[in-house]
Each structure stands twice: as structure tokens, then as C-alpha cells.
Coordinates of C-alpha atoms in Angstrom, one line a residue:
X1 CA 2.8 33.7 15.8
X2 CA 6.0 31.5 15.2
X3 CA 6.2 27.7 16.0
X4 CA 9.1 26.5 17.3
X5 CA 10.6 23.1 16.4
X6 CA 10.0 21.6 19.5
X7 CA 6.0 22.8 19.8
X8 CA 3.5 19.9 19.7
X9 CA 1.5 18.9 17.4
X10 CA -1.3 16.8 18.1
X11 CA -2.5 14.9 14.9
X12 CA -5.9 13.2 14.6
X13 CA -5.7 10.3 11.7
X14 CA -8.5 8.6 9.7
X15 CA -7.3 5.8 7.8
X16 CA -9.4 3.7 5.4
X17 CA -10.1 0.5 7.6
X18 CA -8.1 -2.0 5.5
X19 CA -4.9 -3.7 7.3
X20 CA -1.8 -1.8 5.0
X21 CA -3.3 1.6 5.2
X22 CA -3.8 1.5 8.8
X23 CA -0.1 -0.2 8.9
X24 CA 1.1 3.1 7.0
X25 CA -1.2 5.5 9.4
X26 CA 0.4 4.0 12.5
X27 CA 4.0 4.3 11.0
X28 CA 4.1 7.7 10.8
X29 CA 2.2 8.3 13.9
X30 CA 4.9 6.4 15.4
X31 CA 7.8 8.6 13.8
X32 CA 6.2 12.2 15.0
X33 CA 5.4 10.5 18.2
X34 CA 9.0 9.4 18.7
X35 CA 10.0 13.3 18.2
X36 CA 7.1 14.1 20.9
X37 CA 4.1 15.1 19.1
X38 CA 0.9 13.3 20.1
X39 CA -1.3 10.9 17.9
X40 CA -5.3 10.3 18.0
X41 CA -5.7 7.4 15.4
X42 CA -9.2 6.2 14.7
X43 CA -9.9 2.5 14.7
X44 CA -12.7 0.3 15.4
X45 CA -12.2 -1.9 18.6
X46 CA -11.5 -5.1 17.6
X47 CA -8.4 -3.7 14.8
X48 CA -7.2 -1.5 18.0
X49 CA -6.3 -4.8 19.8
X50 CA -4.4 -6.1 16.6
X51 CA -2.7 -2.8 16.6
X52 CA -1.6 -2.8 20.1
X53 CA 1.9 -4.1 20.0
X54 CA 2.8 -1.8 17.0
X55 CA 2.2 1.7 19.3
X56 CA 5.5 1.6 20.3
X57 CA 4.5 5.4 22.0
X58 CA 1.4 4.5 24.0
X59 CA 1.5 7.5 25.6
X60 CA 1.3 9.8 23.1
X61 CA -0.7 7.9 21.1
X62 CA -4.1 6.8 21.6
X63 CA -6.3 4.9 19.6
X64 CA -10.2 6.3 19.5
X65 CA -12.7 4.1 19.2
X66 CA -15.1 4.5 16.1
X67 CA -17.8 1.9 16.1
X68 CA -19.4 1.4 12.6
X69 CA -22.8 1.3 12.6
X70 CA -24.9 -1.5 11.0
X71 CA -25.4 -1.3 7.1
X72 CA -27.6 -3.8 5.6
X73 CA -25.2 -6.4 3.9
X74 CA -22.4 -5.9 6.0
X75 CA -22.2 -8.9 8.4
X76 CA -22.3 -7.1 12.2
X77 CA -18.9 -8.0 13.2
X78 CA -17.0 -6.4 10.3
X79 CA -14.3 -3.9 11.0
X80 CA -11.7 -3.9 8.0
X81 CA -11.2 -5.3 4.7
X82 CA -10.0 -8.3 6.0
X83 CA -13.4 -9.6 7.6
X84 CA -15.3 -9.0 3.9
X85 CA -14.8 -9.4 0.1
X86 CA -14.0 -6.8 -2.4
X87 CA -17.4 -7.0 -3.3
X88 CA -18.6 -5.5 -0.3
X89 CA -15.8 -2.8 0.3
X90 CA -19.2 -0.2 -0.7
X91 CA -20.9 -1.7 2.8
X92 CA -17.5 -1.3 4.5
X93 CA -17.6 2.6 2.8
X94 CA -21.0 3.4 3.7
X95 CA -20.6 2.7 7.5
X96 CA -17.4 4.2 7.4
X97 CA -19.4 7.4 5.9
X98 CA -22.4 7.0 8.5
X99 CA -19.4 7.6 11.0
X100 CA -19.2 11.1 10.2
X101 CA -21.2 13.0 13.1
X102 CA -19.2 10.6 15.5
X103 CA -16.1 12.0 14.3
X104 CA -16.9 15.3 14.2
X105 CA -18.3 15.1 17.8
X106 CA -14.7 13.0 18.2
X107 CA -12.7 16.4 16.9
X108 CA -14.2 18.7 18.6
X109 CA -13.5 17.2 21.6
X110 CA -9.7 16.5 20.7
X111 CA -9.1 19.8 19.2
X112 CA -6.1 18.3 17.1
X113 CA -4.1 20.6 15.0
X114 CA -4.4 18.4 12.1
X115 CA -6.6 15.4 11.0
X116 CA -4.8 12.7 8.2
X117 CA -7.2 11.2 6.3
X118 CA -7.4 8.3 3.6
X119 CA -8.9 8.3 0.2
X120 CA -12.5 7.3 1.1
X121 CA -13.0 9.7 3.9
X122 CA -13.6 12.9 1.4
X123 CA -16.0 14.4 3.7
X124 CA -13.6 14.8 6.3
X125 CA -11.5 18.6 5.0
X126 CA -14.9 20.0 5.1
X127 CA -15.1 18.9 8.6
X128 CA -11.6 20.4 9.4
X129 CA -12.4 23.1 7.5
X130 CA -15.6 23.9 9.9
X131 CA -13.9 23.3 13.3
X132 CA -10.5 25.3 12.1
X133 CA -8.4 22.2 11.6
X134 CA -5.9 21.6 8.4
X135 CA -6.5 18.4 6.8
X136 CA -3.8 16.2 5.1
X137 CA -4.4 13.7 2.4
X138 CA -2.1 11.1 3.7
X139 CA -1.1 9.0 0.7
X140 CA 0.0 5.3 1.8
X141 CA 0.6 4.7 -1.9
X142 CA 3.6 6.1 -3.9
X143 CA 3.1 10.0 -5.4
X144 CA 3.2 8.7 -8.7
X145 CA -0.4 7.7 -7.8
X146 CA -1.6 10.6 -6.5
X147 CA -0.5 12.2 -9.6
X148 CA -2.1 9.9 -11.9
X149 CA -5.2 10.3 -10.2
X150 CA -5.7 14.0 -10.2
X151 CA -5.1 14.1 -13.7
X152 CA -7.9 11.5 -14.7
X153 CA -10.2 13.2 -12.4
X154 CA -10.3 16.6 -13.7
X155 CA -12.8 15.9 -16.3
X156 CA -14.7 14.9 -12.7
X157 CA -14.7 18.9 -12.3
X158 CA -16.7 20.1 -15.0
X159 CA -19.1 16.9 -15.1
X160 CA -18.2 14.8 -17.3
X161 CA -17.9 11.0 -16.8
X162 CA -14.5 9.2 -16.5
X163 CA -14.4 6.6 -19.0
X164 CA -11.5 3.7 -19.8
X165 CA -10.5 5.9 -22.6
X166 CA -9.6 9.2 -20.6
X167 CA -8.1 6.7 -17.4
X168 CA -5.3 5.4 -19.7
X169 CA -4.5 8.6 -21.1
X170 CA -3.3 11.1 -18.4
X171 CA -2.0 14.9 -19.6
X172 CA 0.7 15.1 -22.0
X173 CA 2.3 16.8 -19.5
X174 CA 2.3 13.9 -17.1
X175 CA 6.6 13.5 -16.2
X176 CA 6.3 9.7 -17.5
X177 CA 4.8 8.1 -20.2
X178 CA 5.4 4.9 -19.2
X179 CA 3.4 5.2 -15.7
X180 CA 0.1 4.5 -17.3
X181 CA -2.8 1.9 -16.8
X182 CA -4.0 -0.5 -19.3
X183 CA -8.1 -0.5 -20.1
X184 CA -8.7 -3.9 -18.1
X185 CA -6.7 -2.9 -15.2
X186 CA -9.3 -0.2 -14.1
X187 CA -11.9 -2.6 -12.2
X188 CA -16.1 -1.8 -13.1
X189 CA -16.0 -1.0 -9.2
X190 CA -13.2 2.1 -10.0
X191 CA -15.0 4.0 -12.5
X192 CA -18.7 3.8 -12.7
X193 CA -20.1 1.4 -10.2
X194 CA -21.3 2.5 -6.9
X195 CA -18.9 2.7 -4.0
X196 CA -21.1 3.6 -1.7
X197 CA -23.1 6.8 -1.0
X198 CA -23.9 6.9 -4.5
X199 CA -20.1 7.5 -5.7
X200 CA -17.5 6.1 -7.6
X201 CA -14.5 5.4 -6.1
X202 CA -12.5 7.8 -8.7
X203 CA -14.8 10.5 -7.7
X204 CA -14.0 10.0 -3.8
X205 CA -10.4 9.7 -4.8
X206 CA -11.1 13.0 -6.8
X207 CA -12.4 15.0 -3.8
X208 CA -10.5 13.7 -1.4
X209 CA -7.5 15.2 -3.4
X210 CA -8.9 18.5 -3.8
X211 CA -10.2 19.2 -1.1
X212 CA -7.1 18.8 1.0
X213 CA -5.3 21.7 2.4
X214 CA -2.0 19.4 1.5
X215 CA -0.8 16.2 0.8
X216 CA 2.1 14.1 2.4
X217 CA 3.6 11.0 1.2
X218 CA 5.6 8.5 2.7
X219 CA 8.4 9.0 -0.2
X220 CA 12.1 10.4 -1.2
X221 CA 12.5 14.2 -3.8
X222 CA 15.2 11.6 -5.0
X223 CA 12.8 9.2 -5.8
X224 CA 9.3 11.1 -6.8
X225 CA 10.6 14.5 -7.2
X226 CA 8.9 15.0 -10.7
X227 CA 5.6 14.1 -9.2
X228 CA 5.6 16.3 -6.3
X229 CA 6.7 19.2 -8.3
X230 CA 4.1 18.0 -10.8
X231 CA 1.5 18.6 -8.6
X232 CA 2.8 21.4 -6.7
X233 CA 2.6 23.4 -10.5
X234 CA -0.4 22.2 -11.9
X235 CA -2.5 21.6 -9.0
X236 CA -1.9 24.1 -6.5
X237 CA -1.4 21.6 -3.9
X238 CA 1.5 21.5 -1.4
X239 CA 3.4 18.4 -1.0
X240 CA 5.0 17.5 2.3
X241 CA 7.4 14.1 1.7
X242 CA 8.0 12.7 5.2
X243 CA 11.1 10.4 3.6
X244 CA 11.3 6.4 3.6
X245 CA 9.2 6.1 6.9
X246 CA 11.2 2.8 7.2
X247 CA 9.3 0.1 8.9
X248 CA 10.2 -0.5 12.9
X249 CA 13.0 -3.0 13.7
X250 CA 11.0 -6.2 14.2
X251 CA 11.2 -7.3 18.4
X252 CA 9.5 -10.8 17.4
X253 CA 11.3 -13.5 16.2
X254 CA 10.7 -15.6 13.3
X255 CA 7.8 -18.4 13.8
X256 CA 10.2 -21.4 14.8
X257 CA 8.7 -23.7 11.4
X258 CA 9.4 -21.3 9.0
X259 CA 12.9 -20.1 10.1
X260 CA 13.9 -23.8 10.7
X261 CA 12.6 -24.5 6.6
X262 CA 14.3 -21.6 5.5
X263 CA 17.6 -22.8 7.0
X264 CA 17.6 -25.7 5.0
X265 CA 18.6 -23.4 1.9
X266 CA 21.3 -21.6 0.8
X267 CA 21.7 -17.7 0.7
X268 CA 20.1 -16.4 -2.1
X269 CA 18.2 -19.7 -3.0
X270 CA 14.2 -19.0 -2.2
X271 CA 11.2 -17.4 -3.9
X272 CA 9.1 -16.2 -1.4
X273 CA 5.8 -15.4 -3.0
X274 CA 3.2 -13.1 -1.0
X275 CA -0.1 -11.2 -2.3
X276 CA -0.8 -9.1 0.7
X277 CA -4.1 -9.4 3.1
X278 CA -6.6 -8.0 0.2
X279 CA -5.9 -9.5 -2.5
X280 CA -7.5 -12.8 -4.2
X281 CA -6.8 -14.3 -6.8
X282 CA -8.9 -15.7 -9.7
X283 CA -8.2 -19.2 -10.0
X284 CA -6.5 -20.2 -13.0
X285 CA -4.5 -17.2 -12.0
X286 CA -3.7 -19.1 -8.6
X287 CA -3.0 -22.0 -10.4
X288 CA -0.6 -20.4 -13.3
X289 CA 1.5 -18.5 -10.6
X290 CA 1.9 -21.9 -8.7
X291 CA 2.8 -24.0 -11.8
X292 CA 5.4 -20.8 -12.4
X293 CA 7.3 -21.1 -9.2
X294 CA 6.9 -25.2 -9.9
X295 CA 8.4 -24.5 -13.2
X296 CA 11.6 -22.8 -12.0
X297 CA 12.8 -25.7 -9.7
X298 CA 13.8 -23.5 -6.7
X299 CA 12.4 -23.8 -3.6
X300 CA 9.3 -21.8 -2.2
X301 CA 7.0 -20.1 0.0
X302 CA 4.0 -18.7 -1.3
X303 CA 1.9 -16.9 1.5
X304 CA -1.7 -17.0 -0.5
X305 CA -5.4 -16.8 0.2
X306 CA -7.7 -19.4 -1.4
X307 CA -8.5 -18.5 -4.5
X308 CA -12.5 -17.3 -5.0
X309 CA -14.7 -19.7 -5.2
X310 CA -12.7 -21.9 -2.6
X311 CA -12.4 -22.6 1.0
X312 CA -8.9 -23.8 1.3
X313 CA -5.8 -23.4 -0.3
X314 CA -5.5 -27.2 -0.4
X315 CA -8.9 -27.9 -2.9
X316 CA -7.3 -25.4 -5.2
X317 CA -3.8 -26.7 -5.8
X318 CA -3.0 -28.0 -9.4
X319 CA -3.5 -31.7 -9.6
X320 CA -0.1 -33.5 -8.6
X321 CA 1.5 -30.1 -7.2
X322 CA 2.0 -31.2 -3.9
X323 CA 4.0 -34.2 -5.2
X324 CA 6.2 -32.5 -7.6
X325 CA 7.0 -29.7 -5.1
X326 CA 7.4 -31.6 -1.9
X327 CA 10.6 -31.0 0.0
X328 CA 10.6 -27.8 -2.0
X329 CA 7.7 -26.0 -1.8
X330 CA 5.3 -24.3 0.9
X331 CA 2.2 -22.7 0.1
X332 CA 0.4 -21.2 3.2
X333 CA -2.6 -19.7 3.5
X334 CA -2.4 -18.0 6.6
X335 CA -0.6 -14.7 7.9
X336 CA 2.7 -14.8 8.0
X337 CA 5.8 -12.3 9.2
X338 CA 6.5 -10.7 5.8
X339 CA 9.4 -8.3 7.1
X340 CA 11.1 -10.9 9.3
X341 CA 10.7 -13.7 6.4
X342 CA 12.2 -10.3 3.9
X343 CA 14.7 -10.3 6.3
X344 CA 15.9 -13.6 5.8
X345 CA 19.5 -15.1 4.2
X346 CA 18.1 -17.4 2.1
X347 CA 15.4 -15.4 0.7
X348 CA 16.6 -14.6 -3.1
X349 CA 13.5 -13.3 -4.3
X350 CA 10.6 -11.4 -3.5
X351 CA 7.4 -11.9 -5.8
X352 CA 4.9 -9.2 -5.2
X353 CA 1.3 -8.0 -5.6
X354 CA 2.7 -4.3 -5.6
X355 CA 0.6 -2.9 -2.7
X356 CA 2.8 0.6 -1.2
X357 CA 3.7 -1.3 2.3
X358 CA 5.1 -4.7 0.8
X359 CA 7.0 -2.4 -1.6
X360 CA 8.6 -0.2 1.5
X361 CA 9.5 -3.7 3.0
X362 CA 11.3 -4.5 -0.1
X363 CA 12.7 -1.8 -0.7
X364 CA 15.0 -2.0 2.5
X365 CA 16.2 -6.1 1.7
X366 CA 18.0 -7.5 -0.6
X367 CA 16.0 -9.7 -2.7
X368 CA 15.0 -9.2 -5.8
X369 CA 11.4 -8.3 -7.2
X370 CA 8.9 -10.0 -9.2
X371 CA 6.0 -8.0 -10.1
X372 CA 2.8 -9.0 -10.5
X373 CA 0.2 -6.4 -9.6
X374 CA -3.5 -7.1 -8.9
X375 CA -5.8 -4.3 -9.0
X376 CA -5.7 0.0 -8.6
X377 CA -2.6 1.6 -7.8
X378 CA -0.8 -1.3 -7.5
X379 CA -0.6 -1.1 -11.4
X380 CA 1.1 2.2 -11.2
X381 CA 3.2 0.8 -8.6
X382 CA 4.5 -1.7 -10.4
X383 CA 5.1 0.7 -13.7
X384 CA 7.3 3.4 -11.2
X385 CA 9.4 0.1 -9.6
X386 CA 10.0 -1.1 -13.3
X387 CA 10.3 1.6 -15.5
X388 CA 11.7 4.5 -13.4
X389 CA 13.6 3.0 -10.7
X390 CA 14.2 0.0 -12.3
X391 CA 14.7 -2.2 -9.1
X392 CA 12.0 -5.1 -10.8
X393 CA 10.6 -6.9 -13.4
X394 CA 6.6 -7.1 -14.0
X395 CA 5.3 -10.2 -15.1
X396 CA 3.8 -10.3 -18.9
X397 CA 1.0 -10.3 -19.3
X398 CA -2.1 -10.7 -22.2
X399 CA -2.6 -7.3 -23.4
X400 CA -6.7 -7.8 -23.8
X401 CA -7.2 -9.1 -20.2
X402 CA -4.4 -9.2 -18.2
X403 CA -3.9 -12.9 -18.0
X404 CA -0.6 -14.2 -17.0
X405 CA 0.9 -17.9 -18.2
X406 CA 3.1 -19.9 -15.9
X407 CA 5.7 -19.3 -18.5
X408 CA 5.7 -15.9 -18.2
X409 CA 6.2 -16.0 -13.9
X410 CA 8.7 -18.1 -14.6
X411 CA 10.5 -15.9 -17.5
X412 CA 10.5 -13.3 -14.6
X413 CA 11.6 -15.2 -12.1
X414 CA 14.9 -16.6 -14.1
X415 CA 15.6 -13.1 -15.7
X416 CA 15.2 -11.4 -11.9
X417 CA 17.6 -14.0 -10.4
X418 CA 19.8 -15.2 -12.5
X419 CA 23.1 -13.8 -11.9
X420 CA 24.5 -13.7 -15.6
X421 CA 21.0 -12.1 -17.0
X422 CA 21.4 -8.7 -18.1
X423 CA 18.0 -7.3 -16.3
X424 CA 19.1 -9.0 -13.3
X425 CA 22.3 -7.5 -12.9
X426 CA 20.4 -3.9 -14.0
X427 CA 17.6 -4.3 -11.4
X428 CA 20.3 -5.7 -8.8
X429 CA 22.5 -3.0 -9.0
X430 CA 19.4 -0.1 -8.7
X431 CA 18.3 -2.0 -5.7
X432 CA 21.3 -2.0 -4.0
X433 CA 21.6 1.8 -4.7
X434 CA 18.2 2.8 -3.5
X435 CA 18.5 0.6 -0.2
X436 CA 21.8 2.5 0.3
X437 CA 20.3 5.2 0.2
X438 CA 17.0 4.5 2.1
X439 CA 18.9 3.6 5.0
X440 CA 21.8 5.5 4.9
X441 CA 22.2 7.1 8.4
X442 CA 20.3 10.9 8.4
X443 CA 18.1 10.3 5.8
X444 CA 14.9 9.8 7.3
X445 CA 15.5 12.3 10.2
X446 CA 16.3 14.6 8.0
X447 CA 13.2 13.8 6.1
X448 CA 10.4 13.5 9.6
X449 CA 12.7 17.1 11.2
X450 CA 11.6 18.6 7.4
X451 CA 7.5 17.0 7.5
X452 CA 7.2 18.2 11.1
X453 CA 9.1 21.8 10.5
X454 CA 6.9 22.2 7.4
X455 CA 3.2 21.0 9.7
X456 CA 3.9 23.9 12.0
X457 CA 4.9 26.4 9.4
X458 CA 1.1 25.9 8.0
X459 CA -0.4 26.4 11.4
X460 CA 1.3 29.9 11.2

């Protein structure tokens, strides 16, 4: 039986319940639903309302509700990432795991064609696999990742142990050999501490990319091409590349205090600093990336969480910081609206944790990037923006732990924005070329017409 173009599809997704993968899930659910193909996304109750206003096709998509049931540990009202610390990601795991019957009683009901699922939810192809649905590893981070990971996880095959030694050395047959993570830059949590049901997160990760029937990625042949053929020839795996899934036109303006601060600058002129909704910082490593943008003299907004350890962003400031910076400087501890703020004339500069949706945000603008990556792929993030495409400069930093200096941010900063520096005008001039070509009119259709063609062609 042949599909035609214009058959729907109806699409179940699972993403992991942290706020940028579920970002990415809904995304794409809103590009196949724009092109009439219907969308059952998974969320927890509470998220669904904070997800609301982004279904911009309510009626082809529906959120279902999956409830997580109480794990001891996990405060009650937890839903995502955002209501715990890393530390107890393995609770938020677990319950997502305990979820499992409920889902399955969930697809048989809905009968989708396909279910997407996220890293954690391994479990879920052999669920597919028993109710005759195809299951798609939906990658919200770049390729490059994926790649990485499948190569570090083959020893996982046979038995053997992944250890720091074997995680920094992928195949010699890996396209790059600058994409590569240092020793200290795989957390204990990655590699041999429990994440929950009794498994590592790199043997999740490892299932959950075997087990697939195929992977898609929100990414450009002209961009990852090596990596998806990579895969495609060593791992058997199909790759289906749905294109720059370029973030919705934003309806909301921009909050009326930050767009009237902003003003107050010229084009070009402001750092804007922002780590994502995940991520905390250590603090001396707060306190040397605020001393960097001090350091450079520019103005700044720095959209941070409190370091560990404390309750405000105000207790953790260097002493005398809100002095020397005043007039200058903002450093705000709650959410703000990264894409309109991106979107901004006088924003020169974009410093970054690396996570896969402040990079697609970025990627479309034109300020320059700062790199400084926190933790998992966001290293091998970081390494394909500066290395491959060379659109930004990573921060140094101590080979032995990882440790950055306020020198070094602002080393980065002047070498990323200063108009006569040589990496500047390199990483300016890449920029400008890959936005081009992100947005250049028939791209992404082109891309979504070529994911969706491709979906039906494996239901044949």
C-alpha cells in the first residue's frame, strides 16, 4: 500500500520532562501539525498549562495527561526538571519509568502511527514494537551527539563498562576529531552512577539508540551531513533530518522593563548572558563569569539561577559588584524571553551554556556567541559550533577541571566582539552565512515536505 503526501499521520510523543526538550517536542509537533497531521504529546498536568499558548494547532494536537506516580524522594508536586535538582533527576526518571503501563494503556487507545520518544524513555520501541507502532528517537540535541554517543556505548553491547578513558576516545573513524569530550566533562551521574531503575544514563542513552526503528533530528545535510551518513553506515540506523525547525514568530511582546533598558544602548552594544532553565552553576564559577562581563566594561544582562548553595542571586554577587556595574549591568534571576531579548538591536552578544534550543535561537540572530558549556552534550555542542561551523568561541578553560577565570570570559568576549579581531570577523562572517541559509525562503519546507514524505514511506 502506497501513502500519499497528503495521508495523515498521527504521531504520539514522549519527551523527557525537562522544559527545552519538551520546547523541541512541541516544535515539531507544531510543524507536521501545520501540514495537517495530528499530534498526541505526553505531558504531566501542570507543564500542559505552561504549554498551552505554544500549541498554536489545538486541534490537531492534544496534550495527554501522564501523572507521575509518587517515588520516595521526589517531593509530590514535581513534574519537570525545573521543580528539582540535578541531583534528583534519578527520582524524576524512576516515575517517569513507573509510567510505562499508563502509556501503553495510552497507545493502545490512540493507535498512533508513530510514537517520538526522548533519551530516558528506552523502554518505549519495545512498546511500539508490541502494539505495531514505529518508534523514532527524536534527538533535541545536534546529530553530532547522537553520533558520539553510539560510538561510546558499543562497548555497552558486549558488557563491558564505559569508563572516562573509552568516553573521550570515540572510533578513529569518528568524521571529527575535534568533537570530543574532556575526562572531567563526563559527570559521576553519566557513566556509572545510578540513574534510576538501576541504570546509567549512558546505558539508557545506549538503548534508546538502538532500539529505535530511526532517528530524526532537528538539523541541516549542509550542516551534519557527515554525522548522519556516519550513522547511517556504521549503525544501520536511518536518519530522517526534519531541517532548522526554526522557532515560531514570537506574538508577545518584550516585558516593558527590559525593552525600555535595552533601548538605552546602542546597536551592537550588550552582552546578554543566559544559562538556560537546568543549569546551575558552582559558585566561584558564578562569581568568575560575573567579574568577566564586569571586566569587559559593556553593558549586561545576565539571566542566571542562584548559584548552589544559595537562595538568591543577590547573597551570591561578588562583593562591591552591584556598585561597579550599576547603570550597566542587570543580573536576573528569573525567566525571561530569550528569543524576543535575541531579537533585540542592541543585543551584540550572546553568551551561552550550549543547550540544543538556545543554540537554534541563535542560530537565527545576529549576535555573536560566547561559549561556555555546562554539562553532557552541551560539550559536544559547543565543540561542533567552534570547530566545525565556526560561528563561536568557547571559553578556556583549566584542562584538569574545567575551571574558567574571569580573564578568560572576558578574552572571549573581546575576541567575539571586537570588530578588528581576527576570530571575530571569522565567526561573524560563518554566522551570517548559516543564518542566511537557515532562513532562506524554502528551506525548512523543503526539509518538514522531505521528514513527513520519508514517515509515510516507513509505514509502507
Amino acid at each position: 500500500m502506497s501513502h500519499k503526501n497528503d495521508t495523515q499521520l498521527h504521531v504520539a510523543m514522549y519527551p523527557w520532562f525537562a522544559m527545552g526538550h519538551i520546547t523541541s517536542f512541541l516544535r515539531i509537533g507544531n510543524k507536521l501539525a501545520e501540514r495537517g497531521h495530528k499530534i498526541s504529546l505526553f505531558l504531566p498536568p501542570k507543564t500542559q498549562l505552561r504549554f498551552k499558548s505554544k500549541n498554536h494547532f489545538p486541534k490537531l494536537i492534544t496534550f495527554i495527561t501522564i501523572t507521575l506516580p509518587p517515588v520516595d524522594g521526589l517531593q509530590l508536586e514535581a513534574e519537570t526538571t525545573n521543580d528539582v535538582s540535578a541531583e534528583s533527576w534519578p527520582l524524576l526518571v524512576r516515575a517517569m519509568d513507573l509510567t510505562r503501563d499508563t502509556t501503553e494503556a495510552h497507545l493502545i487507545d490512540l493507535k498512533p502511527d508513530f510514537v517520538f520518544y526522548d533519551f530516558l524513555c528506552y523502554w518505549l520501541p519495545g512498546l511500539g514494537r508490541k502494539h505495531g507502532i514505529k518508534s523514532m528517537y527524536y534527538l533535541t540535541a545536534l546529530l553530532v551527539r547522537a553520533a558520539y554517543m553510539l560510538d561510546i556505548t558499543m562497548d555497552l553491547v558486549s558488557g563491558q563498562p564505559i569508563s572516562n578513558d573509552k568516553a573521550t576516545n570515540p572510533l578513529p573513524s569518528f568524521p571529527s576529531p575535534f568533537i570530543k569530550m574532556r575526562a572531567h566533562e563526563f559527570h559521576p551521574m553519566f557513566l556509572n552512577v545510578d540513574f534510576g531503575g538501576g541504570m546509567t544514563f549512558i546505558e539508557r542513552l545506549g538503548i534508546a539508540l538502538r532500539e529505535c526503528d530511526v532517528i530524526g533530528v532537528k538539523s541541516c545535510k549542509e550542516m551534519e551531513g557527515a554525522y548522519c551518513d556516519y550513522i547511517q553506515n556504521n549503525y544501520g540506523k536511518p536518519v530522517l533530518t526534519a531541517g532548522p525547525v526554526i522557532p515560531d514568530p514570537q506574538v508577545n511582546k518584550l516585558d516593558e522593563w527590559v525593552d525600555q533598558w535595552l533601548a538605552g544602548f546602542e546597536t551592537g552594544e550588550v552582552i546578554y548572558c543566559a544559562f538556560g532553565s537546568q543549569c546551575t552553576l558552582d559558585h566561584p564559577k558564578f562569581q568568575e563569569l560575573l567579574l568577566g562581563l564586569e571586566h569587559t566594561g559593556r553593558p549586561f544582562l545576565a539571566a542566571l539561577k542562584p548559584p548552589r548553595g544559595y537562595e538568591t542571586i543577590e547573597s551570591a554577587l561578588p562583593e562591591g559588584f552591584t556598585e561597579q556595574t550599576k547603570g550597566r549591568g542587570i543580573v536576573y534571576g528569573g525567566w525571561v524571553q530569550q528569543q524576543l531579548i535575541l531579537q533585540h538591536p542592541s543585543i551584540g552578544c550572546f553568551i551561552t551554556h550550549c543547550g540544543a534550543g538556545s543554540l537554534s535561537e541563535a542560530m537565527v540572530n545576529k549576535c555573536q556567541l560566547v561559549l561556555i558549556p555546562s554539562t553532557g552534550d552541551q560539550f559536544i555542542n559547543a565543540r561542533m559550533m567552534s570547530y566545525e561551523l565556526k560561528v563561536g568561541v568557547e571559553v578556556d578553560k583549566r584542562e584538569e577541571d574545567g575551571f574558567y577565570t574571569r580573564e578568560a570570559v572576558q578574552k572571549a568576549i573581546a575576541m567575539a566582539m571586537d570588530e578588528e579581531s581576527e576570530v571575530g570577523i571569522k565567526v561573524r562572517v560563518n554566522h551570517t552565512r548559516w543564518r542566511e541559509f537557515i532562513l532562506k525562503d524554502g528551506v525548512e519546507d523543503s526539509y518538514i515536505t522531505s521528514f513527513i514524505q520519508s514517515l509515510q514511506q516507513l509505514l509502507e
